[in-house]
PDB file of C-alpha atoms and ligand atoms in Angstrom:
ATOM      1  CA  MET G1396     -20.141  34.846 -10.660  1.00 98.00           C
ATOM      2  CA  LYS G1397     -22.936  37.355 -11.216  1.00 98.00           C
ATOM      3  CA  VAL G1398     -22.486  41.088 -10.784  1.00 98.00           C
ATOM      4  CA  TYR G1399     -25.301  43.191  -9.325  1.00 99.00           C
ATOM      5  CA  ALA G1400     -25.229  46.981  -9.305  1.00 99.00           C
ATOM      6  CA  HIS G1401     -25.817  48.165  -5.728  1.00 99.00           C
ATOM      7  CA  ARG G1402     -28.541  50.848  -5.758  1.00 99.00           C
ATOM      8  CA  GLY G1403     -27.808  51.023  -9.489  1.00 98.00           C
ATOM      9  CA  TYR G1404     -24.413  52.332 -10.631  1.00 98.00           C
ATOM     10  CA  SER G1405     -24.113  54.163  -7.336  1.00 98.00           C
ATOM     11  CA  GLY G1406     -20.328  54.519  -7.415  1.00 98.00           C
ATOM     12  CA  LYS G1407     -20.741  57.131 -10.132  1.00 98.00           C
ATOM     13  CA  TYR G1408     -24.381  58.238 -10.268  1.00 98.00           C
ATOM     14  CA  PRO G1409     -27.003  59.191  -7.669  1.00 98.00           C
ATOM     15  CA  GLU G1410     -28.055  55.984  -5.911  1.00 98.00           C
ATOM     16  CA  ASN G1411     -31.502  54.471  -6.475  1.00 98.00           C
ATOM     17  CA  THR G1412     -32.407  56.788  -9.367  1.00 98.00           C
ATOM     18  CA  MET G1413     -33.488  55.828 -12.873  1.00 98.00           C
ATOM     19  CA  LEU G1414     -30.247  57.392 -14.099  1.00 98.00           C
ATOM     20  CA  ALA G1415     -28.203  55.033 -11.897  1.00 98.00           C
ATOM     21  CA  PHE G1416     -30.255  52.059 -13.120  1.00 99.00           C
ATOM     22  CA  GLN G1417     -29.942  52.998 -16.795  1.00 98.00           C
ATOM     23  CA  LYS G1418     -26.187  53.534 -16.418  1.00 98.00           C
ATOM     24  CA  ALA G1419     -25.869  50.170 -14.648  1.00 98.00           C
ATOM     25  CA  ALA G1420     -27.659  48.456 -17.532  1.00 98.00           C
ATOM     26  CA  LEU G1421     -25.102  49.917 -19.946  1.00 98.00           C
ATOM     27  CA  THR G1422     -22.248  48.190 -18.082  1.00 98.00           C
ATOM     28  CA  GLY G1423     -23.565  44.764 -19.082  1.00 97.00           C
ATOM     29  CA  CYS G1424     -23.906  43.688 -15.453  1.00 98.00           C
ATOM     30  CA  ASP G1425     -26.253  40.833 -14.608  1.00 98.00           C
ATOM     31  CA  GLY G1426     -28.636  42.691 -12.370  1.00 98.00           C
ATOM     32  CA  ILE G1427     -29.566  45.616 -10.178  1.00 99.00           C
ATOM     33  CA  GLU G1428     -30.111  45.827  -6.430  1.00 99.00           C
ATOM     34  CA  LEU G1429     -32.505  48.481  -5.114  1.00 99.00           C
ATOM     35  CA  ASP G1430     -34.295  49.335  -1.874  1.00 99.00           C
ATOM     36  CA  VAL G1431     -38.028  49.856  -1.394  1.00 98.00           C
ATOM     37  CA  GLN G1432     -40.217  51.580   1.195  1.00 98.00           C
ATOM     38  CA  LEU G1433     -43.763  52.926   1.383  1.00 98.00           C
ATOM     39  CA  THR G1434     -44.972  56.535   1.282  1.00 98.00           C
ATOM     40  CA  LYS G1435     -47.653  57.902   3.600  1.00 98.00           C
ATOM     41  CA  ASP G1436     -50.278  57.134   0.953  1.00 98.00           C
ATOM     42  CA  GLY G1437     -49.006  53.611   0.366  1.00 98.00           C
ATOM     43  CA  LYS G1438     -46.934  53.900  -2.817  1.00 98.00           C
ATOM     44  CA  VAL G1439     -43.857  51.705  -3.179  1.00 98.00           C
ATOM     45  CA  VAL G1440     -40.838  53.929  -3.708  1.00 98.00           C
ATOM     46  CA  VAL G1441     -37.178  53.258  -4.382  1.00 99.00           C
ATOM     47  CA  ILE G1442     -34.983  54.811  -1.704  1.00 98.00           C
ATOM     48  CA  HIS G1443     -32.442  53.470   0.769  1.00 98.00           C
ATOM     49  CA  ASP G1444     -32.754  55.519   3.949  1.00 98.00           C
ATOM     50  CA  GLU G1445     -35.928  55.837   5.995  1.00 98.00           C
ATOM     51  CA  ALA G1446     -35.398  59.623   5.826  1.00 98.00           C
ATOM     52  CA  VAL G1447     -34.863  61.734   2.706  1.00 98.00           C
ATOM     53  CA  ASP G1448     -32.119  63.856   4.286  1.00 98.00           C
ATOM     54  CA  ARG G1449     -28.863  62.193   3.201  1.00 98.00           C
ATOM     55  CA  THR G1450     -29.735  61.605  -0.451  1.00 98.00           C
ATOM     56  CA  THR G1451     -31.945  64.605  -1.290  1.00 98.00           C
ATOM     57  CA  GLY G1452     -30.869  67.352   1.091  1.00 94.00           C
ATOM     58  CA  GLY G1453     -34.500  67.528   2.228  1.00 97.00           C
ATOM     59  CA  ASN G1454     -35.775  66.774   5.675  1.00 98.00           C
ATOM     60  CA  GLY G1455     -38.173  64.154   7.006  1.00 98.00           C
ATOM     61  CA  TYR G1456     -39.204  60.525   6.775  1.00 98.00           C
ATOM     62  CA  VAL G1457     -40.369  58.742   3.652  1.00 98.00           C
ATOM     63  CA  ARG G1458     -43.373  57.381   5.561  1.00 98.00           C
ATOM     64  CA  ASP G1459     -44.534  60.937   6.418  1.00 98.00           C
ATOM     65  CA  PHE G1460     -44.730  62.158   2.795  1.00 98.00           C
ATOM     66  CA  THR G1461     -47.346  61.384   0.183  1.00 98.00           C
ATOM     67  CA  TRP G1462     -46.074  60.319  -3.237  1.00 98.00           C
ATOM     68  CA  ASP G1463     -46.893  63.759  -4.667  1.00 98.00           C
ATOM     69  CA  GLU G1464     -44.791  65.375  -1.961  1.00 98.00           C
ATOM     70  CA  LEU G1465     -41.922  62.905  -2.150  1.00 98.00           C
ATOM     71  CA  VAL G1466     -41.452  63.158  -5.893  1.00 97.00           C
ATOM     72  CA  ARG G1467     -40.480  66.823  -5.523  1.00 98.00           C
ATOM     73  CA  PHE G1468     -37.264  65.948  -3.675  1.00 98.00           C
ATOM     74  CA  ASN G1469     -34.079  65.787  -5.715  1.00 98.00           C
ATOM     75  CA  ALA G1470     -32.370  62.409  -5.320  1.00 98.00           C
ATOM     76  CA  GLY G1471     -29.626  63.822  -7.539  1.00 98.00           C
ATOM     77  CA  ALA G1472     -28.583  66.132  -4.680  1.00 98.00           C
ATOM     78  CA  ILE G1473     -26.284  63.431  -3.270  1.00 97.00           C
ATOM     79  CA  CYS G1474     -23.975  64.055  -6.249  1.00 97.00           C
ATOM     80  CA  GLY G1475     -23.943  67.801  -5.638  1.00 94.00           C
ATOM     81  CA  GLY G1476     -26.252  68.648  -8.494  1.00 85.00           C
ATOM     82  CA  LYS G1477     -23.834  67.264 -11.110  1.00 96.00           C
ATOM     83  CA  TYR G1478     -26.624  65.243 -12.715  1.00 97.00           C
ATOM     84  CA  GLY G1479     -29.420  67.779 -12.346  1.00 97.00           C
ATOM     85  CA  PHE G1480     -32.814  66.955 -10.914  1.00 98.00           C
ATOM     86  CA  GLN G1481     -33.353  63.228 -10.425  1.00 98.00           C
ATOM     87  CA  PRO G1482     -36.669  62.265  -8.855  1.00 98.00           C
ATOM     88  CA  ILE G1483     -37.051  59.412  -6.384  1.00 98.00           C
ATOM     89  CA  PRO G1484     -38.451  56.634  -8.603  1.00 98.00           C
ATOM     90  CA  SER G1485     -41.589  54.713  -7.816  1.00 98.00           C
ATOM     91  CA  LEU G1486     -41.165  50.935  -8.028  1.00 99.00           C
ATOM     92  CA  GLU G1487     -43.783  50.993 -10.765  1.00 98.00           C
ATOM     93  CA  GLU G1488     -41.626  53.270 -12.920  1.00 98.00           C
ATOM     94  CA  TYR G1489     -38.665  50.967 -12.336  1.00 99.00           C
ATOM     95  CA  CYS G1490     -40.661  47.823 -13.190  1.00 99.00           C
ATOM     96  CA  ALA G1491     -42.017  49.379 -16.401  1.00 98.00           C
ATOM     97  CA  TRP G1492     -38.427  50.064 -17.459  1.00 98.00           C
ATOM     98  CA  ALA G1493     -37.012  46.732 -16.229  1.00 98.00           C
ATOM     99  CA  ALA G1494     -39.616  44.782 -18.209  1.00 98.00           C
ATOM    100  CA  GLY G1495     -37.714  45.767 -21.370  1.00 98.00           C
ATOM    101  CA  GLN G1496     -34.244  44.983 -19.999  1.00 98.00           C
ATOM    102  CA  ASP G1497     -32.202  41.822 -19.946  1.00 97.00           C
ATOM    103  CA  LEU G1498     -31.481  42.202 -16.242  1.00 98.00           C
ATOM    104  CA  VAL G1499     -32.531  40.609 -12.993  1.00 98.00           C
ATOM    105  CA  THR G1500     -33.529  42.765 -10.045  1.00 99.00           C
ATOM    106  CA  ASN G1501     -32.808  42.216  -6.377  1.00 99.00           C
ATOM    107  CA  ILE G1502     -35.557  44.052  -4.525  1.00 99.00           C
ATOM    108  CA  GLU G1503     -34.513  44.730  -0.957  1.00 99.00           C
ATOM    109  CA  LEU G1504     -37.497  45.257   1.328  1.00 98.00           C
ATOM    110  CA  LYS G1505     -36.505  47.950   3.813  1.00 98.00           C
ATOM    111  CA  SER G1506     -38.705  46.784   6.641  1.00 97.00           C
ATOM    112  CA  SER G1507     -36.332  46.560   9.588  1.00 96.00           C
ATOM    113  CA  VAL G1508     -36.248  50.078  11.012  1.00 96.00           C
ATOM    114  CA  TYR G1509     -39.942  50.718  10.318  1.00 96.00           C
ATOM    115  CA  TYR G1510     -42.257  47.932   9.442  1.00 96.00           C
ATOM    116  CA  TYR G1511     -44.418  49.034   6.504  1.00 97.00           C
ATOM    117  CA  GLU G1512     -47.732  47.183   6.467  1.00 95.00           C
ATOM    118  CA  GLU G1513     -48.355  45.743   2.987  1.00 97.00           C
ATOM    119  CA  LEU G1514     -44.914  46.549   1.580  1.00 98.00           C
ATOM    120  CA  GLU G1515     -44.536  42.885   0.606  1.00 98.00           C
ATOM    121  CA  GLU G1516     -48.021  42.611  -0.977  1.00 98.00           C
ATOM    122  CA  LYS G1517     -47.680  45.840  -2.942  1.00 98.00           C
ATOM    123  CA  THR G1518     -44.188  45.021  -4.162  1.00 98.00           C
ATOM    124  CA  ILE G1519     -45.189  41.554  -5.364  1.00 98.00           C
ATOM    125  CA  GLU G1520     -48.273  42.989  -7.065  1.00 98.00           C
ATOM    126  CA  LEU G1521     -46.101  45.348  -9.129  1.00 98.00           C
ATOM    127  CA  VAL G1522     -43.647  42.600 -10.010  1.00 98.00           C
ATOM    128  CA  LYS G1523     -46.558  40.499 -11.269  1.00 98.00           C
ATOM    129  CA  LYS G1524     -48.188  43.418 -13.110  1.00 98.00           C
ATOM    130  CA  TYR G1525     -45.044  43.843 -15.201  1.00 98.00           C
ATOM    131  CA  GLY G1526     -44.398  40.121 -15.653  1.00 98.00           C
ATOM    132  CA  LEU G1527     -41.106  40.232 -13.782  1.00 98.00           C
ATOM    133  CA  GLU G1528     -41.660  37.203 -11.530  1.00 98.00           C
ATOM    134  CA  LYS G1529     -38.789  35.242 -13.081  1.00 98.00           C
ATOM    135  CA  LYS G1530     -36.456  38.250 -13.202  1.00 98.00           C
ATOM    136  CA  VAL G1531     -36.786  39.340  -9.569  1.00 98.00           C
ATOM    137  CA  PHE G1532     -35.469  38.040  -6.275  1.00 98.00           C
ATOM    138  CA  TYR G1533     -36.171  39.502  -2.862  1.00 99.00           C
ATOM    139  CA  SER G1534     -33.970  40.191   0.118  1.00 98.00           C
ATOM    140  CA  SER G1535     -34.383  41.812   3.504  1.00 98.00           C
ATOM    141  CA  PHE G1536     -32.647  42.206   6.838  1.00 98.00           C
ATOM    142  CA  ASN G1537     -36.103  41.521   8.288  1.00 98.00           C
ATOM    143  CA  HIS G1538     -36.415  37.813   7.590  1.00 98.00           C
ATOM    144  CA  MET G1539     -40.083  37.848   8.576  1.00 98.00           C
ATOM    145  CA  SER G1540     -40.659  40.014   5.502  1.00 98.00           C
ATOM    146  CA  LEU G1541     -39.205  37.185   3.426  1.00 98.00           C
ATOM    147  CA  VAL G1542     -41.397  34.643   5.190  1.00 98.00           C
ATOM    148  CA  LYS G1543     -44.313  36.863   4.223  1.00 98.00           C
ATOM    149  CA  VAL G1544     -43.119  37.043   0.600  1.00 98.00           C
ATOM    150  CA  LYS G1545     -43.027  33.244   0.553  1.00 98.00           C
ATOM    151  CA  GLU G1546     -46.581  33.080   1.928  1.00 98.00           C
ATOM    152  CA  ILE G1547     -47.863  35.419  -0.781  1.00 98.00           C
ATOM    153  CA  ALA G1548     -45.736  34.058  -3.635  1.00 98.00           C
ATOM    154  CA  PRO G1549     -44.300  30.624  -2.729  1.00 98.00           C
ATOM    155  CA  GLU G1550     -42.288  30.504  -5.947  1.00 98.00           C
ATOM    156  CA  ALA G1551     -40.460  33.779  -5.192  1.00 98.00           C
ATOM    157  CA  VAL G1552     -36.703  33.569  -4.740  1.00 98.00           C
ATOM    158  CA  CYS G1553     -35.554  35.058  -1.425  1.00 98.00           C
ATOM    159  CA  GLY G1554     -32.167  35.886   0.068  1.00 98.00           C
ATOM    160  CA  ALA G1555     -31.586  36.420   3.795  1.00 98.00           C
ATOM    161  CA  LEU G1556     -29.618  39.624   4.314  1.00 98.00           C
ATOM    162  CA  LEU G1557     -27.151  39.756   7.174  1.00 98.00           C
ATOM    163  CA  LEU G1558     -24.802  42.449   8.431  1.00 96.00           C
ATOM    164  CA  HIS G1559     -21.073  41.790   8.337  1.00 91.00           C
ATOM    165  CA  GLU G1560     -21.026  39.447  11.349  1.00 92.00           C
ATOM    166  CA  GLY G1561     -23.192  37.058   9.313  1.00 94.00           C
ATOM    167  CA  LEU G1562     -24.389  33.657  10.471  1.00 95.00           C
ATOM    168  CA  GLY G1563     -22.203  30.627  11.188  1.00 92.00           C
ATOM    169  CA  ASN G1564     -24.893  28.192  10.101  1.00 96.00           C
ATOM    170  CA  ALA G1565     -26.129  30.238   7.129  1.00 98.00           C
ATOM    171  CA  GLY G1566     -26.715  27.279   4.811  1.00 98.00           C
ATOM    172  CA  TYR G1567     -28.811  25.392   7.334  1.00 98.00           C
ATOM    173  CA  TYR G1568     -30.653  28.554   8.386  1.00 98.00           C
ATOM    174  CA  CYS G1569     -31.664  29.559   4.844  1.00 98.00           C
ATOM    175  CA  ASP G1570     -32.613  25.998   4.001  1.00 98.00           C
ATOM    176  CA  ARG G1571     -34.898  25.730   7.046  1.00 98.00           C
ATOM    177  CA  PHE G1572     -36.664  28.979   6.144  1.00 97.00           C
ATOM    178  CA  GLY G1573     -36.988  28.025   2.480  1.00 98.00           C
ATOM    179  CA  PHE G1574     -34.760  30.912   1.367  1.00 98.00           C
ATOM    180  CA  GLN G1575     -32.706  30.138  -1.731  1.00 98.00           C
ATOM    181  CA  ALA G1576     -29.926  32.616  -1.053  1.00 98.00           C
ATOM    182  CA  TYR G1577     -27.733  34.079   1.657  1.00 98.00           C
ATOM    183  CA  HIS G1578     -26.730  37.766   1.348  1.00 98.00           C
ATOM    184  CA  PRO G1579     -23.952  38.521   3.856  1.00 98.00           C
ATOM    185  CA  GLY G1580     -21.842  41.624   4.246  1.00 98.00           C
ATOM    186  CA  CYS G1581     -18.384  40.896   2.824  1.00 97.00           C
ATOM    187  CA  LYS G1582     -16.315  41.531   5.945  1.00 96.00           C
ATOM    188  CA  GLY G1583     -17.285  38.565   8.121  1.00 93.00           C
ATOM    189  CA  LEU G1584     -17.728  35.932   5.429  1.00 97.00           C
ATOM    190  CA  THR G1585     -15.489  32.869   5.535  1.00 97.00           C
ATOM    191  CA  GLU G1586     -14.823  30.066   3.092  1.00 97.00           C
ATOM    192  CA  GLU G1587     -16.359  27.651   5.603  1.00 97.00           C
ATOM    193  CA  ILE G1588     -19.666  29.534   5.576  1.00 97.00           C
ATOM    194  CA  VAL G1589     -19.677  29.563   1.771  1.00 98.00           C
ATOM    195  CA  ARG G1590     -19.018  25.820   1.823  1.00 98.00           C
ATOM    196  CA  GLY G1591     -21.876  25.311   4.272  1.00 98.00           C
ATOM    197  CA  CYS G1592     -24.204  27.195   1.945  1.00 98.00           C
ATOM    198  CA  LYS G1593     -23.122  25.064  -0.994  1.00 98.00           C
ATOM    199  CA  GLU G1594     -23.825  21.903   0.991  1.00 98.00           C
ATOM    200  CA  HIS G1595     -27.398  23.119   1.359  1.00 98.00           C
ATOM    201  CA  SER G1596     -27.611  24.408  -2.262  1.00 98.00           C
ATOM    202  CA  ILE G1597     -27.951  27.962  -1.009  1.00 98.00           C
ATOM    203  CA  GLN G1598     -26.607  30.714  -3.275  1.00 98.00           C
ATOM    204  CA  VAL G1599     -24.242  33.267  -1.757  1.00 98.00           C
ATOM    205  CA  ASN G1600     -24.543  36.873  -2.954  1.00 98.00           C
ATOM    206  CA  VAL G1601     -22.207  39.216  -1.115  1.00 98.00           C
ATOM    207  CA  TRP G1602     -22.414  42.988  -0.506  1.00 98.00           C
ATOM    208  CA  THR G1603     -20.916  45.562  -0.885  1.00 98.00           C
ATOM    209  CA  VAL G1604     -17.886  44.470  -2.874  1.00 98.00           C
ATOM    210  CA  ASN G1605     -15.915  47.529  -3.930  1.00 98.00           C
ATOM    211  CA  ASP G1606     -12.310  46.343  -3.937  1.00 97.00           C
ATOM    212  CA  MET G1607     -10.451  43.924  -6.158  1.00 97.00           C
ATOM    213  CA  GLY G1608      -8.930  41.849  -3.340  1.00 98.00           C
ATOM    214  CA  THR G1609     -12.358  41.005  -1.935  1.00 98.00           C
ATOM    215  CA  LEU G1610     -13.757  40.354  -5.402  1.00 98.00           C
ATOM    216  CA  GLU G1611     -10.970  37.880  -6.158  1.00 98.00           C
ATOM    217  CA  GLN G1612     -11.339  36.115  -2.795  1.00 98.00           C
ATOM    218  CA  LEU G1613     -15.105  35.680  -3.208  1.00 98.00           C
ATOM    219  CA  TYR G1614     -14.578  34.374  -6.726  1.00 98.00           C
ATOM    220  CA  GLU G1615     -12.073  31.798  -5.449  1.00 98.00           C
ATOM    221  CA  TRP G1616     -14.510  30.673  -2.754  1.00 98.00           C
ATOM    222  CA  GLY G1617     -17.153  30.113  -5.422  1.00 98.00           C
ATOM    223  CA  CYS G1618     -19.635  32.786  -4.375  1.00 98.00           C
ATOM    224  CA  ASP G1619     -22.578  33.149  -6.739  1.00 98.00           C
ATOM    225  CA  GLY G1620     -22.811  36.917  -6.896  1.00 98.00           C
ATOM    226  CA  VAL G1621     -21.404  40.239  -5.769  1.00 98.00           C
ATOM    227  CA  ILE G1622     -23.370  43.411  -5.142  1.00 98.00           C
ATOM    228  CA  THR G1623     -21.145  46.379  -5.968  1.00 98.00           C
ATOM    229  CA  ASN G1624     -21.187  50.142  -6.434  1.00 98.00           C
ATOM    230  CA  TYR G1625     -18.851  49.628  -9.441  1.00 98.00           C
ATOM    231  CA  PRO G1626     -20.568  47.144 -11.765  1.00 98.00           C
ATOM    232  CA  GLU G1627     -18.423  48.142 -14.740  1.00 98.00           C
ATOM    233  CA  VAL G1628     -15.144  47.242 -13.012  1.00 98.00           C
ATOM    234  CA  CYS G1629     -16.454  44.009 -11.455  1.00 98.00           C
ATOM    235  CA  LYS G1630     -18.153  42.833 -14.620  1.00 98.00           C
ATOM    236  CA  SER G1631     -15.088  43.329 -16.797  1.00 97.00           C
ATOM    237  CA  TRP G1632     -12.906  41.509 -14.214  1.00 98.00           C
ATOM    238  CA  VAL G1633     -15.306  38.566 -13.968  1.00 97.00           C
ATOM    239  CA  ASP G1634     -15.596  38.347 -17.763  1.00 97.00           C
ATOM    240  CA  LYS G1635     -11.829  38.030 -18.069  1.00 96.00           C
ATOM    241  CA  ARG G1636     -11.707  35.067 -15.650  1.00 91.00           C
TER     242      ARG G1636
HETATM  243  O1  G3P U 200     -28.671  44.212  -0.484  1.00 70.54           O
HETATM  244  C1  G3P U 200     -27.355  44.480  -0.184  1.00 70.54           C
HETATM  245  C2  G3P U 200     -27.186  45.798   0.484  1.00 70.54           C
HETATM  246  O2  G3P U 200     -27.908  46.755  -0.234  1.00 70.54           O
HETATM  247  C3  G3P U 200     -27.637  45.779   1.908  1.00 70.54           C
HETATM  248  O3  G3P U 200     -27.338  46.945   2.580  1.00 70.54           O
HETATM  249  O4  G3P U 200     -27.776  49.137   3.513  1.00 70.54           O
HETATM  250  O5  G3P U 200     -26.888  48.970   1.215  1.00 70.54           O
HETATM  251  O6  G3P U 200     -29.231  48.322   1.681  1.00 70.54           O
HETATM  252  P1  G3P U 200     -27.842  48.398   2.210  1.00 70.54           P
HETATM  253 MG1   MG U 201     -29.878  47.561  -0.257  1.00 70.54          MG
END
């Protein structure tokens, strides 16, 4: 079972920052999950919320700031300044770093609340520019974004993200859309759904797995991956099994 660091090593470091990604890499985890959106001037940036408020202490929407404006916010603020100033990374900065790492990256396209025109095209362009095509897979709660990814890059690996209620026929659903993976929230997942995915050769990567009981259960069910805020703990547990 693979271990992916959710927004980097976000259990300990400011989420979706280069610091959180570098610290995740040091845990020996298999990969990193991150979230992308577009600035007002069309730059792909790594941030979870549509607004900067919760993580930076600033005020306003990502889509209303240019890159030059956005990069002044302190994404380290979410940890109370403990880690100093941590800029919001651009996806390009992340890709340049990831090209030298033995890690896979799950890029989550944040296109459900606001639909960002060209987020898919621009993201794929950066992945290609840094030669990361085989080390990246995409996910989104907006499954039309994944359909679009498949149109632009048919070979891209995609995972359908679902909230905790999930989908009863997840294996069939992903198969029909040509998605290779199912990414459900951990609370509503059942062994039967995992089995259904396996019958359709669909991988199951579950979020956000932050407790040992859930980790063990998902392992027993044969899930393919967990997305966790604590990659160090999960990775060492999985390695011992
Ligand atoms: O991709 C898994 C997980 O990140 C989905 O939820 O809200 O943390 O982006 P969220
Ligand atoms: Mg995410």
